[in-house]
Short mmCIF file of C-alpha atoms in Angstrom, two decimals:
data_model
loop_
_atom_site.label_atom_id
_atom_site.label_comp_id
_atom_site.label_asym_id
_atom_site.label_seq_id
_atom_site.Cartn_x
_atom_site.Cartn_y
_atom_site.Cartn_z
CA GLU A 1 203.11 139.33 349.43
CA ALA A 2 202.12 136.19 351.31
CA GLY A 3 198.74 134.71 350.48
CA VAL A 4 196.03 133.33 352.71
CA ALA A 5 197.38 130.47 354.81
CA GLN A 6 195.30 127.55 356.04
CA SER A 7 196.06 124.51 358.14
CA PRO A 8 195.82 121.64 358.19
CA ARG A 9 195.55 120.88 354.49
CA TYR A 10 193.91 117.52 355.09
CA LYS A 11 192.02 116.04 358.02
CA ILE A 12 190.30 112.70 358.48
CA ILE A 13 188.06 112.16 361.49
CA GLU A 14 185.25 109.89 362.55
CA LYS A 15 181.71 111.13 362.91
CA ARG A 16 180.88 112.73 366.25
CA GLN A 17 184.50 113.85 366.70
CA SER A 18 185.56 117.49 366.82
CA VAL A 19 187.82 119.32 364.40
CA ALA A 20 189.25 122.81 364.05
CA PHE A 21 190.64 124.67 361.08
CA TRP A 22 192.91 127.67 361.16
CA CYS A 23 193.23 130.59 358.75
CA ASN A 24 195.74 133.43 358.55
CA PRO A 25 194.55 136.11 356.11
CA ILE A 26 196.63 138.47 354.03
CA SER A 27 198.17 141.17 356.18
CA GLY A 28 195.95 144.24 356.36
CA HIS A 29 192.79 142.50 355.18
CA ALA A 30 189.97 143.39 357.51
CA THR A 31 187.39 141.03 356.07
CA LEU A 32 187.64 137.26 356.40
CA TYR A 33 185.35 134.58 355.00
CA TRP A 34 184.87 130.86 355.55
CA TYR A 35 183.34 128.84 352.73
CA GLN A 36 182.27 125.21 352.56
CA GLN A 37 182.78 123.47 349.22
CA ILE A 38 181.12 120.07 348.95
CA LEU A 39 182.38 117.84 346.16
CA GLY A 40 180.72 118.77 342.87
CA GLN A 41 179.34 122.05 344.17
CA GLY A 42 180.43 125.66 344.30
CA PRO A 43 181.65 127.21 347.54
CA LYS A 44 178.98 128.29 350.00
CA LEU A 45 179.62 131.13 352.44
CA LEU A 46 179.46 129.99 356.05
CA ILE A 47 180.52 133.14 357.87
CA GLN A 48 181.97 136.58 357.15
CA PHE A 49 183.95 138.66 359.62
CA GLN A 50 184.91 142.29 359.43
CA ASN A 51 187.76 142.76 361.87
CA ASN A 52 186.57 140.66 364.82
CA GLY A 53 182.84 141.19 364.28
CA VAL A 54 180.46 138.88 362.42
CA VAL A 55 178.88 140.43 359.30
CA ASP A 56 176.98 137.38 358.03
CA ASP A 57 176.57 133.93 359.56
CA SER A 58 173.16 133.16 358.12
CA GLN A 59 174.31 129.87 356.55
CA LEU A 60 176.41 128.63 359.45
CA PRO A 61 174.89 125.54 361.16
CA LYS A 62 175.21 127.03 364.59
CA ASP A 63 174.28 123.85 366.44
CA ARG A 64 177.60 122.30 365.45
CA PHE A 65 179.74 124.96 363.74
CA SER A 66 181.45 127.87 365.44
CA ALA A 67 184.01 130.41 364.30
CA GLU A 68 185.96 133.15 365.93
CA ARG A 69 188.38 135.89 365.02
CA LEU A 70 189.37 137.22 368.40
CA LYS A 71 192.04 139.76 367.49
CA GLY A 72 190.78 140.63 364.05
CA VAL A 73 193.53 138.66 362.32
CA ASP A 74 193.65 134.84 362.49
CA SER A 75 190.46 132.84 362.56
CA THR A 76 189.43 129.34 363.57
CA LEU A 77 186.45 127.35 362.40
CA LYS A 78 185.30 124.45 364.57
CA ILE A 79 182.90 121.59 364.02
CA GLN A 80 181.60 119.74 367.06
CA PRO A 81 180.37 117.07 366.61
CA ALA A 82 181.10 116.29 362.98
CA LYS A 83 178.63 114.52 360.70
CA LEU A 84 179.23 112.57 357.52
CA GLU A 85 177.74 115.40 355.46
CA ASP A 86 180.40 117.80 356.74
CA SER A 87 182.93 116.15 354.43
CA ALA A 88 184.04 119.02 352.21
CA VAL A 89 186.81 121.47 351.48
CA TYR A 90 186.77 124.44 353.82
CA LEU A 91 188.08 127.56 352.15
CA CYS A 92 189.20 130.72 353.85
CA ALA A 93 189.34 134.01 351.98
CA SER A 94 190.20 137.57 352.88
CA SER A 95 189.72 141.00 351.40
CA LEU A 96 190.09 144.62 352.26
CA LYS A 97 187.20 145.90 354.32
CA GLU A 98 183.60 145.52 353.22
CA SER A 99 182.93 148.05 350.50
CA SER A 100 180.71 150.97 351.33
CA GLY A 101 179.10 151.05 347.89
CA GLY A 102 179.86 152.44 344.48
CA ALA A 103 180.64 150.84 341.18
CA LYS A 104 184.35 150.49 341.73
CA SER A 105 184.41 149.69 345.40
CA TYR A 106 184.37 145.90 345.23
CA ASN A 107 187.35 144.43 347.02
CA GLU A 108 188.69 141.18 345.57
CA GLN A 109 188.57 138.11 347.77
CA PHE A 110 191.80 136.12 347.91
CA PHE A 111 191.41 132.44 348.69
CA GLY A 112 193.60 130.06 350.62
CA PRO A 113 194.32 126.49 349.43
CA GLY A 114 191.62 125.02 351.66
CA THR A 115 191.37 122.21 354.18
CA ARG A 116 189.94 118.95 352.90
CA LEU A 117 187.88 117.28 355.63
CA THR A 118 186.82 113.66 355.41
CA VAL A 119 184.35 112.41 358.01
CA LEU A 120 184.14 108.61 358.26
CA ALA B 1 167.95 136.71 346.42
CA GLN B 2 170.72 136.05 343.97
CA SER B 3 171.66 132.85 342.19
CA VAL B 4 173.88 131.57 339.43
CA THR B 5 173.36 128.68 337.02
CA GLN B 6 176.24 127.24 335.08
CA LEU B 7 175.13 125.22 332.07
CA GLY B 8 177.16 122.06 331.77
CA SER B 9 179.04 120.53 334.66
CA HIS B 10 181.69 119.27 332.26
CA VAL B 11 182.98 120.81 329.04
CA SER B 12 185.59 119.20 326.83
CA VAL B 13 187.37 120.98 323.97
CA SER B 14 190.39 120.32 321.81
CA GLU B 15 193.59 122.26 322.27
CA GLY B 16 193.40 125.39 320.12
CA ALA B 17 189.60 125.36 319.97
CA LEU B 18 187.23 127.99 321.32
CA VAL B 19 186.33 127.73 324.98
CA LEU B 20 182.78 128.75 325.95
CA LEU B 21 181.55 128.31 329.51
CA ARG B 22 178.00 129.44 330.16
CA CYS B 23 176.68 131.33 333.16
CA ASN B 24 173.24 132.77 333.77
CA TYR B 25 172.41 134.79 336.84
CA SER B 26 169.36 135.89 338.76
CA SER B 27 169.45 139.10 340.73
CA SER B 28 166.81 141.59 341.80
CA VAL B 29 169.42 144.35 342.02
CA PRO B 30 172.31 145.34 339.75
CA PRO B 31 174.83 142.55 340.07
CA TYR B 32 178.54 142.23 340.23
CA LEU B 33 179.63 139.11 338.34
CA PHE B 34 182.80 137.08 338.55
CA TRP B 35 184.58 134.10 337.09
CA TYR B 36 186.99 132.13 339.27
CA VAL B 37 189.28 129.26 338.33
CA GLN B 38 190.29 126.42 340.65
CA TYR B 39 193.19 124.12 339.89
CA PRO B 40 193.39 120.76 341.70
CA ASN B 41 194.12 121.09 345.41
CA GLN B 42 194.29 124.87 345.20
CA GLY B 43 192.09 127.74 346.21
CA LEU B 44 190.09 129.89 343.84
CA GLN B 45 191.74 132.52 341.68
CA LEU B 46 189.87 135.46 340.20
CA LEU B 47 189.85 135.41 336.39
CA LEU B 48 187.78 138.52 335.78
CA LYS B 49 184.95 140.61 337.20
CA TYR B 50 182.12 142.83 336.00
CA THR B 51 181.30 145.75 338.29
CA SER B 52 178.98 147.86 336.10
CA ALA B 53 181.66 149.42 333.93
CA ALA B 54 182.38 148.02 330.44
CA THR B 55 180.15 145.09 329.52
CA LEU B 56 183.01 143.22 327.82
CA VAL B 57 185.50 142.29 330.49
CA LYS B 58 188.99 140.99 329.83
CA GLY B 59 190.72 138.86 332.38
CA ILE B 60 193.89 136.92 332.91
CA ASN B 61 195.19 134.09 330.73
CA GLY B 62 193.35 135.35 327.64
CA PHE B 63 189.83 134.89 329.01
CA GLU B 64 187.04 137.37 328.58
CA ALA B 65 183.34 137.57 329.42
CA GLU B 66 180.45 139.70 328.26
CA PHE B 67 177.68 140.94 330.51
CA LYS B 68 174.32 140.77 328.72
CA LYS B 69 171.57 142.18 330.87
CA SER B 70 168.80 141.25 328.42
CA GLU B 71 169.87 137.62 328.56
CA THR B 72 170.97 137.68 332.24
CA SER B 73 174.16 136.01 331.08
CA PHE B 74 177.88 136.32 331.71
CA HIS B 75 179.49 133.65 329.54
CA LEU B 76 183.24 133.06 329.67
CA THR B 77 185.21 132.65 326.45
CA LYS B 78 188.74 132.10 325.25
CA PRO B 79 189.56 131.99 321.53
CA SER B 80 192.14 129.21 321.71
CA ALA B 81 192.31 126.62 324.49
CA HIS B 82 195.61 125.61 326.03
CA MET B 83 196.34 122.47 327.98
CA SER B 84 197.02 124.61 331.06
CA ASP B 85 193.39 125.83 331.00
CA ALA B 86 192.18 122.49 332.30
CA ALA B 87 190.56 123.29 335.66
CA GLU B 88 187.25 123.92 337.42
CA TYR B 89 185.58 127.24 336.63
CA PHE B 90 183.06 128.97 338.86
CA CYS B 91 180.74 131.83 338.05
CA ALA B 92 179.67 133.97 341.00
CA VAL B 93 177.35 136.88 341.68
CA SER B 94 177.43 139.58 344.31
CA ARG B 95 175.00 142.28 345.18
CA TRP B 96 176.12 145.75 344.16
CA GLY B 97 178.06 147.27 347.01
CA ALA B 98 178.38 144.02 348.95
CA GLN B 99 181.16 141.49 349.25
CA LYS B 100 179.19 138.26 349.71
CA LEU B 101 179.63 135.89 346.76
CA VAL B 102 177.08 133.32 345.60
CA PHE B 103 178.70 130.68 343.43
CA GLY B 104 177.41 128.42 340.70
CA GLN B 105 178.04 124.70 340.86
CA GLY B 106 181.10 124.88 338.63
CA THR B 107 182.12 123.61 335.20
CA ARG B 108 185.04 121.27 334.78
CA LEU B 109 186.99 122.10 331.64
CA THR B 110 188.99 119.33 329.99
CA ILE B 111 191.38 120.04 327.13
CA ASN B 112 192.04 117.25 324.64
CA PRO B 113 195.42 117.17 322.88
#
């Protein structure tokens, strides 16, 4: 079974430029997540999709970050314009659909290799 | 709100020695708890999870963790460290019934030959 795919793996841009990241989740996974991992910190959830709808985007800086998942499969995350503090690894993860509750209903998140963004 | 604190950003042990990585959580509702491992330039891989069943959870690669509600802890252990265990380890918490993960800041494990 193929894992979560992300591209590009590395990206270097100058501040105020735009950048986009792409994620292809595991086939059949309805839920997709984007995380930001700043060096020396744990991943922080930016946005969560279920199919093509947004479940949680409470920590997404909406003035510069946007994400979409138009057909409920692939997703893109965009930053426009980038700031120095956006330098981080952007991780995509996917899982079966959001659990409806119950002790054994947690669905494991599978992570992609990430995109390392450097903003100069 | 939920949070996780990992004690020690860097732990170093000798090969063959006990590995102990500490994690304390804060949650106002029954938590799900997880340990993930991240090797250089790779994504996160689930080591083990606690989802309100047995309090002693066994995971992959010989790791295990014990959920202690009275201590709000979920420490990760392995009896004998191997060189291949060198990586970054993250503890995470999720609200019961939800998928959203809140991660700790990570602990880098170094294995000395």
